């Protein structure tokens, strides 16, 4: 009798405990709806762990947080440095194209008055005044202005100006930096001033020899700040090859009128 009563009591207690556990488990996954900032979020409350359990949809980082992270000064600086590296090949190609097809060719399309050609001819004849040696800042800005204009149009089309502001700033910084590099390197090579570039040892001697070969033969070695462009366009020559090929200066004759320019 006592044994049967104990079994009945155990069974009843087991059933009641089991029902309580099931109710608690169902209550632990109860969903509640919260509304805030114009959106509805469903959060599952885990009452056993006393912590909200979010759905995969709620784990996505809101756009405003991403925008705040991308606007930090450190991120902007890193993006600026990345674009500064990206623009370097473009600046190198602009230097080569300007030196070869504007300073050494009567190009009335890009230089209607042939001012760059006349100035460079005077420099090859020995004129080392600043107006013949340095690159005007306006020329650097004019050469990079098409790319800056394209960036502006792109920013106007896609909406956020922040997406193009940093690339444009990096390109503008390259224009200023290139003018500085050209002036210091070109003046040091021709002995006009003694600066930090003359103290670079083998690096200075390499750039000086490369540029002086261009003065020996104006049809080779157009790259001054970026000599690797001569390898790209097959105009790299050593001293012996430069002396053996073509004229001494390699400069074209300046046309006196538009008819001569068109014939050239």
PDB file of C-alpha atoms in Angstrom:
ATOM      1  CA  UNK A   1       0.000   0.000   0.000  1.00  0.00           C
ATOM      2  CA  UNK A   2       2.678   2.462   0.997  1.00  0.00           C
ATOM      3  CA  UNK A   3       4.708   1.512  -2.066  1.00  0.00           C
ATOM      4  CA  UNK A   4       1.815   2.142  -4.479  1.00  0.00           C
ATOM      5  CA  UNK A   5       1.101   5.523  -2.880  1.00  0.00           C
ATOM      6  CA  UNK A   6       4.726   6.545  -3.338  1.00  0.00           C
ATOM      7  CA  UNK A   7       4.579   5.600  -7.029  1.00  0.00           C
ATOM      8  CA  UNK A   8       1.409   7.627  -7.566  1.00  0.00           C
ATOM      9  CA  UNK A   9       2.926  10.641  -5.818  1.00  0.00           C
ATOM     10  CA  UNK A  10       6.114  10.422  -7.896  1.00  0.00           C
ATOM     11  CA  UNK A  11       4.157  10.170 -11.151  1.00  0.00           C
ATOM     12  CA  UNK A  12       1.969  13.132 -10.329  1.00  0.00           C
ATOM     13  CA  UNK A  13       4.959  15.233  -9.315  1.00  0.00           C
ATOM     14  CA  UNK A  14       6.804  14.214 -12.506  1.00  0.00           C
ATOM     15  CA  UNK A  15       3.861  15.208 -14.709  1.00  0.00           C
ATOM     16  CA  UNK A  16       3.448  18.550 -12.996  1.00  0.00           C
ATOM     17  CA  UNK A  17       7.164  19.320 -13.223  1.00  0.00           C
ATOM     18  CA  UNK A  18       7.192  18.321 -16.889  1.00  0.00           C
ATOM     19  CA  UNK A  19       4.248  20.608 -17.645  1.00  0.00           C
ATOM     20  CA  UNK A  20       5.962  23.488 -15.863  1.00  0.00           C
ATOM     21  CA  UNK A  21       9.148  22.939 -17.889  1.00  0.00           C
ATOM     22  CA  UNK A  22       7.217  22.915 -21.167  1.00  0.00           C
ATOM     23  CA  UNK A  23       5.452  26.153 -20.257  1.00  0.00           C
ATOM     24  CA  UNK A  24       8.777  27.728 -19.351  1.00  0.00           C
ATOM     25  CA  UNK A  25      10.350  26.671 -22.654  1.00  0.00           C
ATOM     26  CA  UNK A  26       7.430  28.059 -24.631  1.00  0.00           C
ATOM     27  CA  UNK A  27       7.614  31.298 -22.706  1.00  0.00           C
ATOM     28  CA  UNK A  28      11.378  31.557 -23.338  1.00  0.00           C
ATOM     29  CA  UNK A  29      10.849  31.827 -27.113  1.00  0.00           C
ATOM     30  CA  UNK A  30       8.014  34.320 -26.910  1.00  0.00           C
ATOM     31  CA  UNK A  31       8.281  37.049 -29.576  1.00  0.00           C
ATOM     32  CA  UNK A  32       7.707  40.693 -28.863  1.00  0.00           C
ATOM     33  CA  UNK A  33       7.513  43.578 -31.310  1.00  0.00           C
ATOM     34  CA  UNK A  34       9.296  46.887 -30.761  1.00  0.00           C
ATOM     35  CA  UNK A  35       8.851  49.986 -32.868  1.00  0.00           C
ATOM     36  CA  UNK A  36      11.470  52.720 -33.091  1.00  0.00           C
ATOM     37  CA  UNK A  37      13.093  55.091 -35.607  1.00  0.00           C
ATOM     38  CA  UNK A  38      10.512  54.299 -38.245  1.00  0.00           C
ATOM     39  CA  UNK A  39      11.042  50.538 -38.310  1.00  0.00           C
ATOM     40  CA  UNK A  40       9.652  47.468 -36.582  1.00  0.00           C
ATOM     41  CA  UNK A  41      12.021  45.005 -34.932  1.00  0.00           C
ATOM     42  CA  UNK A  42      11.083  41.537 -33.751  1.00  0.00           C
ATOM     43  CA  UNK A  43      13.049  40.392 -30.725  1.00  0.00           C
ATOM     44  CA  UNK A  44      12.855  36.942 -29.192  1.00  0.00           C
ATOM     45  CA  UNK A  45      13.205  37.076 -25.423  1.00  0.00           C
ATOM     46  CA  UNK A  46      15.114  34.224 -23.902  1.00  0.00           C
ATOM     47  CA  UNK A  47      13.794  34.181 -20.362  1.00  0.00           C
ATOM     48  CA  UNK A  48      16.009  31.314 -19.345  1.00  0.00           C
ATOM     49  CA  UNK A  49      19.185  33.232 -20.111  1.00  0.00           C
ATOM     50  CA  UNK A  50      17.687  36.641 -19.279  1.00  0.00           C
ATOM     51  CA  UNK A  51      19.013  38.063 -22.591  1.00  0.00           C
ATOM     52  CA  UNK A  52      17.329  39.088 -25.847  1.00  0.00           C
ATOM     53  CA  UNK A  53      17.905  36.732 -28.745  1.00  0.00           C
ATOM     54  CA  UNK A  54      18.055  38.628 -32.046  1.00  0.00           C
ATOM     55  CA  UNK A  55      17.063  37.300 -35.402  1.00  0.00           C
ATOM     56  CA  UNK A  56      19.583  37.261 -38.314  1.00  0.00           C
ATOM     57  CA  UNK A  57      17.828  40.293 -39.784  1.00  0.00           C
ATOM     58  CA  UNK A  58      18.681  42.357 -36.727  1.00  0.00           C
ATOM     59  CA  UNK A  59      22.400  41.539 -36.933  1.00  0.00           C
ATOM     60  CA  UNK A  60      22.874  43.752 -40.041  1.00  0.00           C
ATOM     61  CA  UNK A  61      24.759  46.962 -39.197  1.00  0.00           C
ATOM     62  CA  UNK A  62      22.529  49.993 -39.793  1.00  0.00           C
ATOM     63  CA  UNK A  63      23.626  52.324 -42.634  1.00  0.00           C
ATOM     64  CA  UNK A  64      24.015  55.302 -40.311  1.00  0.00           C
ATOM     65  CA  UNK A  65      26.621  53.416 -38.277  1.00  0.00           C
ATOM     66  CA  UNK A  66      28.560  52.510 -41.436  1.00  0.00           C
ATOM     67  CA  UNK A  67      28.467  56.145 -42.570  1.00  0.00           C
ATOM     68  CA  UNK A  68      29.769  57.308 -39.200  1.00  0.00           C
ATOM     69  CA  UNK A  69      32.643  54.824 -39.392  1.00  0.00           C
ATOM     70  CA  UNK A  70      33.658  55.839 -42.924  1.00  0.00           C
ATOM     71  CA  UNK A  71      33.703  59.493 -41.908  1.00  0.00           C
ATOM     72  CA  UNK A  72      36.376  59.049 -39.246  1.00  0.00           C
ATOM     73  CA  UNK A  73      39.666  60.888 -39.888  1.00  0.00           C
ATOM     74  CA  UNK A  74      41.728  57.689 -39.828  1.00  0.00           C
ATOM     75  CA  UNK A  75      39.597  56.015 -42.500  1.00  0.00           C
ATOM     76  CA  UNK A  76      39.637  59.170 -44.638  1.00  0.00           C
ATOM     77  CA  UNK A  77      43.426  59.330 -44.388  1.00  0.00           C
ATOM     78  CA  UNK A  78      43.796  55.676 -45.400  1.00  0.00           C
ATOM     79  CA  UNK A  79      41.469  56.149 -48.382  1.00  0.00           C
ATOM     80  CA  UNK A  80      43.392  59.296 -49.369  1.00  0.00           C
ATOM     81  CA  UNK A  81      46.703  57.404 -49.284  1.00  0.00           C
ATOM     82  CA  UNK A  82      45.201  54.590 -51.350  1.00  0.00           C
ATOM     83  CA  UNK A  83      43.995  57.005 -54.032  1.00  0.00           C
ATOM     84  CA  UNK A  84      47.360  58.790 -53.946  1.00  0.00           C
ATOM     85  CA  UNK A  85      49.007  55.505 -54.941  1.00  0.00           C
ATOM     86  CA  UNK A  86      46.327  54.788 -57.564  1.00  0.00           C
ATOM     87  CA  UNK A  87      46.856  58.169 -59.273  1.00  0.00           C
ATOM     88  CA  UNK A  88      50.661  57.755 -59.535  1.00  0.00           C
ATOM     89  CA  UNK A  89      50.633  55.872 -62.889  1.00  0.00           C
ATOM     90  CA  UNK A  90      48.330  58.524 -64.380  1.00  0.00           C
ATOM     91  CA  UNK A  91      50.703  61.315 -63.334  1.00  0.00           C
ATOM     92  CA  UNK A  92      53.621  59.379 -64.836  1.00  0.00           C
ATOM     93  CA  UNK A  93      51.818  58.970 -68.164  1.00  0.00           C
ATOM     94  CA  UNK A  94      50.856  62.650 -68.194  1.00  0.00           C
ATOM     95  CA  UNK A  95      54.492  63.608 -67.641  1.00  0.00           C
ATOM     96  CA  UNK A  96      55.670  61.414 -70.499  1.00  0.00           C
ATOM     97  CA  UNK A  97      52.947  62.534 -72.902  1.00  0.00           C
ATOM     98  CA  UNK A  98      53.482  66.220 -72.135  1.00  0.00           C
ATOM     99  CA  UNK A  99      57.250  66.002 -72.494  1.00  0.00           C
ATOM    100  CA  UNK A 100      57.174  64.016 -75.718  1.00  0.00           C
ATOM    101  CA  UNK A 101      54.126  65.307 -77.613  1.00  0.00           C
ATOM    102  CA  UNK A 102      53.847  68.911 -76.367  1.00  0.00           C
ATOM    103  CA  UNK A 103      57.370  70.034 -75.415  1.00  0.00           C
ATOM    104  CA  UNK A 104      59.061  68.326 -78.377  1.00  0.00           C
ATOM    105  CA  UNK A 105      56.324  68.532 -81.025  1.00  0.00           C
ATOM    106  CA  UNK A 106      54.495  71.492 -82.557  1.00  0.00           C
ATOM    107  CA  UNK A 107      51.128  70.529 -81.091  1.00  0.00           C
ATOM    108  CA  UNK A 108      48.782  73.444 -81.802  1.00  0.00           C
ATOM    109  CA  UNK A 109      45.795  71.462 -80.573  1.00  0.00           C
ATOM    110  CA  UNK A 110      46.999  71.339 -76.961  1.00  0.00           C
ATOM    111  CA  UNK A 111      49.441  74.260 -77.170  1.00  0.00           C
ATOM    112  CA  UNK A 112      48.032  76.755 -79.716  1.00  0.00           C
ATOM    113  CA  UNK A 113      50.780  79.360 -79.255  1.00  0.00           C
ATOM    114  CA  UNK A 114      53.550  76.752 -78.902  1.00  0.00           C
ATOM    115  CA  UNK A 115      54.661  78.326 -75.648  1.00  0.00           C
ATOM    116  CA  UNK A 116      55.756  75.026 -74.130  1.00  0.00           C
ATOM    117  CA  UNK A 117      57.746  74.063 -77.217  1.00  0.00           C
ATOM    118  CA  UNK A 118      59.526  77.429 -77.417  1.00  0.00           C
ATOM    119  CA  UNK A 119      60.372  77.352 -73.724  1.00  0.00           C
ATOM    120  CA  UNK A 120      61.713  73.809 -73.929  1.00  0.00           C
ATOM    121  CA  UNK A 121      63.791  74.572 -77.022  1.00  0.00           C
ATOM    122  CA  UNK A 122      65.404  77.436 -75.135  1.00  0.00           C
ATOM    123  CA  UNK A 123      66.107  75.101 -72.213  1.00  0.00           C
ATOM    124  CA  UNK A 124      67.785  72.541 -74.474  1.00  0.00           C
ATOM    125  CA  UNK A 125      69.943  75.350 -75.867  1.00  0.00           C
ATOM    126  CA  UNK A 126      71.231  76.140 -72.375  1.00  0.00           C
ATOM    127  CA  UNK A 127      68.666  78.467 -70.796  1.00  0.00           C
ATOM    128  CA  UNK A 128      68.329  77.457 -67.136  1.00  0.00           C
ATOM    129  CA  UNK A 129      66.222  80.296 -65.780  1.00  0.00           C
ATOM    130  CA  UNK A 130      63.281  79.216 -63.570  1.00  0.00           C
ATOM    131  CA  UNK A 131      60.739  79.921 -66.329  1.00  0.00           C
ATOM    132  CA  UNK A 132      62.556  77.397 -68.569  1.00  0.00           C
ATOM    133  CA  UNK A 133      63.334  74.775 -65.915  1.00  0.00           C
ATOM    134  CA  UNK A 134      60.265  74.679 -63.669  1.00  0.00           C
ATOM    135  CA  UNK A 135      56.794  73.434 -64.566  1.00  0.00           C
ATOM    136  CA  UNK A 136      54.054  76.071 -64.084  1.00  0.00           C
ATOM    137  CA  UNK A 137      51.378  75.056 -61.598  1.00  0.00           C
ATOM    138  CA  UNK A 138      48.639  75.976 -64.053  1.00  0.00           C
ATOM    139  CA  UNK A 139      49.984  73.373 -66.485  1.00  0.00           C
ATOM    140  CA  UNK A 140      49.739  70.663 -63.823  1.00  0.00           C
ATOM    141  CA  UNK A 141      46.182  71.692 -62.988  1.00  0.00           C
ATOM    142  CA  UNK A 142      45.183  71.828 -66.661  1.00  0.00           C
ATOM    143  CA  UNK A 143      46.534  68.345 -67.292  1.00  0.00           C
ATOM    144  CA  UNK A 144      44.673  66.845 -64.330  1.00  0.00           C
ATOM    145  CA  UNK A 145      41.486  68.890 -64.791  1.00  0.00           C
ATOM    146  CA  UNK A 146      39.788  66.349 -67.132  1.00  0.00           C
ATOM    147  CA  UNK A 147      40.079  63.638 -64.484  1.00  0.00           C
ATOM    148  CA  UNK A 148      38.811  66.001 -61.776  1.00  0.00           C
ATOM    149  CA  UNK A 149      35.881  66.989 -64.016  1.00  0.00           C
ATOM    150  CA  UNK A 150      35.018  63.330 -64.580  1.00  0.00           C
ATOM    151  CA  UNK A 151      35.086  62.746 -60.831  1.00  0.00           C
ATOM    152  CA  UNK A 152      32.768  65.716 -60.309  1.00  0.00           C
ATOM    153  CA  UNK A 153      30.289  64.397 -62.876  1.00  0.00           C
ATOM    154  CA  UNK A 154      30.457  60.962 -61.295  1.00  0.00           C
ATOM    155  CA  UNK A 155      29.735  62.443 -57.865  1.00  0.00           C
ATOM    156  CA  UNK A 156      26.807  64.420 -59.270  1.00  0.00           C
ATOM    157  CA  UNK A 157      25.399  61.241 -60.832  1.00  0.00           C
ATOM    158  CA  UNK A 158      25.702  58.871 -57.884  1.00  0.00           C
ATOM    159  CA  UNK A 159      24.757  61.383 -55.207  1.00  0.00           C
ATOM    160  CA  UNK A 160      27.253  61.377 -52.301  1.00  0.00           C
ATOM    161  CA  UNK A 161      30.076  63.829 -52.950  1.00  0.00           C
ATOM    162  CA  UNK A 162      32.125  62.124 -50.236  1.00  0.00           C
ATOM    163  CA  UNK A 163      32.692  59.233 -52.651  1.00  0.00           C
ATOM    164  CA  UNK A 164      34.626  61.491 -55.055  1.00  0.00           C
ATOM    165  CA  UNK A 165      35.903  64.208 -52.742  1.00  0.00           C
ATOM    166  CA  UNK A 166      38.819  62.141 -51.451  1.00  0.00           C
ATOM    167  CA  UNK A 167      39.962  60.909 -54.918  1.00  0.00           C
ATOM    168  CA  UNK A 168      39.793  64.472 -56.259  1.00  0.00           C
ATOM    169  CA  UNK A 169      41.768  65.759 -53.272  1.00  0.00           C
ATOM    170  CA  UNK A 170      44.416  63.071 -53.835  1.00  0.00           C
ATOM    171  CA  UNK A 171      44.724  64.034 -57.508  1.00  0.00           C
ATOM    172  CA  UNK A 172      45.031  67.714 -56.618  1.00  0.00           C
ATOM    173  CA  UNK A 173      47.696  66.843 -54.051  1.00  0.00           C
ATOM    174  CA  UNK A 174      49.592  64.947 -56.757  1.00  0.00           C
ATOM    175  CA  UNK A 175      49.574  68.063 -58.956  1.00  0.00           C
ATOM    176  CA  UNK A 176      51.211  70.094 -56.198  1.00  0.00           C
ATOM    177  CA  UNK A 177      53.609  67.311 -55.229  1.00  0.00           C
ATOM    178  CA  UNK A 178      54.677  66.717 -58.830  1.00  0.00           C
ATOM    179  CA  UNK A 179      55.444  70.405 -59.359  1.00  0.00           C
ATOM    180  CA  UNK A 180      57.637  70.293 -56.255  1.00  0.00           C
ATOM    181  CA  UNK A 181      59.423  67.098 -57.335  1.00  0.00           C
ATOM    182  CA  UNK A 182      60.060  68.328 -60.875  1.00  0.00           C
ATOM    183  CA  UNK A 183      61.487  71.648 -59.661  1.00  0.00           C
ATOM    184  CA  UNK A 184      63.805  70.108 -57.059  1.00  0.00           C
ATOM    185  CA  UNK A 185      64.998  67.258 -59.286  1.00  0.00           C
ATOM    186  CA  UNK A 186      65.394  69.319 -62.466  1.00  0.00           C
ATOM    187  CA  UNK A 187      67.268  72.116 -60.704  1.00  0.00           C
ATOM    188  CA  UNK A 188      69.567  69.652 -58.946  1.00  0.00           C
ATOM    189  CA  UNK A 189      70.315  67.765 -62.178  1.00  0.00           C
ATOM    190  CA  UNK A 190      71.360  70.961 -63.990  1.00  0.00           C
ATOM    191  CA  UNK A 191      73.289  72.284 -60.985  1.00  0.00           C
ATOM    192  CA  UNK A 192      71.051  75.318 -60.526  1.00  0.00           C
ATOM    193  CA  UNK A 193      70.621  74.744 -56.795  1.00  0.00           C
ATOM    194  CA  UNK A 194      71.987  72.408 -54.134  1.00  0.00           C
ATOM    195  CA  UNK A 195      69.111  70.640 -52.415  1.00  0.00           C
ATOM    196  CA  UNK A 196      68.200  67.339 -50.775  1.00  0.00           C
ATOM    197  CA  UNK A 197      68.032  65.515 -54.113  1.00  0.00           C
ATOM    198  CA  UNK A 198      71.736  66.100 -54.813  1.00  0.00           C
ATOM    199  CA  UNK A 199      72.500  64.353 -51.525  1.00  0.00           C
ATOM    200  CA  UNK A 200      70.714  61.136 -52.560  1.00  0.00           C
ATOM    201  CA  UNK A 201      73.930  59.542 -53.848  1.00  0.00           C
ATOM    202  CA  UNK A 202      73.338  56.740 -56.389  1.00  0.00           C
ATOM    203  CA  UNK A 203      69.698  57.714 -56.856  1.00  0.00           C
ATOM    204  CA  UNK A 204      70.678  61.240 -57.879  1.00  0.00           C
ATOM    205  CA  UNK A 205      73.375  59.971 -60.261  1.00  0.00           C
ATOM    206  CA  UNK A 206      70.913  57.591 -61.911  1.00  0.00           C
ATOM    207  CA  UNK A 207      68.311  60.318 -62.549  1.00  0.00           C
ATOM    208  CA  UNK A 208      70.973  62.812 -63.658  1.00  0.00           C
ATOM    209  CA  UNK A 209      72.520  60.413 -66.178  1.00  0.00           C
ATOM    210  CA  UNK A 210      69.099  59.463 -67.489  1.00  0.00           C
ATOM    211  CA  UNK A 211      68.067  63.091 -68.014  1.00  0.00           C
ATOM    212  CA  UNK A 212      71.380  64.243 -69.488  1.00  0.00           C
ATOM    213  CA  UNK A 213      71.085  61.482 -72.084  1.00  0.00           C
ATOM    214  CA  UNK A 214      67.824  63.147 -73.086  1.00  0.00           C
ATOM    215  CA  UNK A 215      69.694  66.418 -73.600  1.00  0.00           C
ATOM    216  CA  UNK A 216      72.205  64.553 -75.768  1.00  0.00           C
ATOM    217  CA  UNK A 217      69.378  63.155 -77.899  1.00  0.00           C
ATOM    218  CA  UNK A 218      65.955  64.730 -77.503  1.00  0.00           C
ATOM    219  CA  UNK A 219      64.202  61.700 -79.004  1.00  0.00           C
ATOM    220  CA  UNK A 220      64.871  59.419 -76.019  1.00  0.00           C
ATOM    221  CA  UNK A 221      64.531  59.383 -72.214  1.00  0.00           C
ATOM    222  CA  UNK A 222      61.471  61.591 -71.779  1.00  0.00           C
ATOM    223  CA  UNK A 223      60.712  60.430 -68.234  1.00  0.00           C
ATOM    224  CA  UNK A 224      62.232  62.812 -65.692  1.00  0.00           C
ATOM    225  CA  UNK A 225      60.436  62.067 -62.427  1.00  0.00           C
ATOM    226  CA  UNK A 226      59.196  58.661 -63.643  1.00  0.00           C
ATOM    227  CA  UNK A 227      61.935  57.117 -65.839  1.00  0.00           C
ATOM    228  CA  UNK A 228      60.101  53.767 -66.081  1.00  0.00           C
ATOM    229  CA  UNK A 229      57.749  55.257 -68.668  1.00  0.00           C
ATOM    230  CA  UNK A 230      60.606  55.137 -71.187  1.00  0.00           C
ATOM    231  CA  UNK A 231      60.665  51.367 -70.810  1.00  0.00           C
ATOM    232  CA  UNK A 232      56.913  51.304 -71.383  1.00  0.00           C
ATOM    233  CA  UNK A 233      57.131  53.299 -74.641  1.00  0.00           C
ATOM    234  CA  UNK A 234      60.484  51.841 -75.769  1.00  0.00           C
ATOM    235  CA  UNK A 235      62.336  55.164 -75.618  1.00  0.00           C
ATOM    236  CA  UNK A 236      64.900  54.149 -72.999  1.00  0.00           C
ATOM    237  CA  UNK A 237      68.464  54.566 -74.287  1.00  0.00           C
ATOM    238  CA  UNK A 238      71.865  54.384 -72.671  1.00  0.00           C
ATOM    239  CA  UNK A 239      74.555  56.972 -73.372  1.00  0.00           C
ATOM    240  CA  UNK A 240      76.133  55.130 -76.310  1.00  0.00           C
ATOM    241  CA  UNK A 241      72.807  54.447 -78.029  1.00  0.00           C
ATOM    242  CA  UNK A 242      71.664  58.014 -77.456  1.00  0.00           C
ATOM    243  CA  UNK A 243      74.741  59.429 -79.183  1.00  0.00           C
ATOM    244  CA  UNK A 244      74.519  56.999 -82.086  1.00  0.00           C
ATOM    245  CA  UNK A 245      70.858  57.593 -82.939  1.00  0.00           C
ATOM    246  CA  UNK A 246      69.594  60.699 -84.751  1.00  0.00           C
ATOM    247  CA  UNK A 247      70.424  64.315 -84.183  1.00  0.00           C
ATOM    248  CA  UNK A 248      72.196  65.820 -81.247  1.00  0.00           C
ATOM    249  CA  UNK A 249      69.208  67.603 -79.771  1.00  0.00           C
ATOM    250  CA  UNK A 250      66.256  65.865 -81.396  1.00  0.00           C
ATOM    251  CA  UNK A 251      64.117  69.011 -81.189  1.00  0.00           C
ATOM    252  CA  UNK A 252      61.777  69.916 -83.998  1.00  0.00           C
ATOM    253  CA  UNK A 253      61.980  73.247 -85.778  1.00  0.00           C
ATOM    254  CA  UNK A 254      59.423  75.722 -84.482  1.00  0.00           C
ATOM    255  CA  UNK A 255      56.955  76.498 -87.299  1.00  0.00           C
ATOM    256  CA  UNK A 256      56.509  80.161 -88.091  1.00  0.00           C
ATOM    257  CA  UNK A 257      52.881  79.945 -89.208  1.00  0.00           C
ATOM    258  CA  UNK A 258      49.868  77.692 -89.031  1.00  0.00           C
ATOM    259  CA  UNK A 259      50.509  76.257 -92.528  1.00  0.00           C
ATOM    260  CA  UNK A 260      53.870  74.856 -91.461  1.00  0.00           C
ATOM    261  CA  UNK A 261      52.343  73.506 -88.270  1.00  0.00           C
ATOM    262  CA  UNK A 262      49.618  71.715 -90.221  1.00  0.00           C
ATOM    263  CA  UNK A 263      52.155  70.254 -92.621  1.00  0.00           C
ATOM    264  CA  UNK A 264      54.132  68.861 -89.722  1.00  0.00           C
TER     265      UNK A 264
END
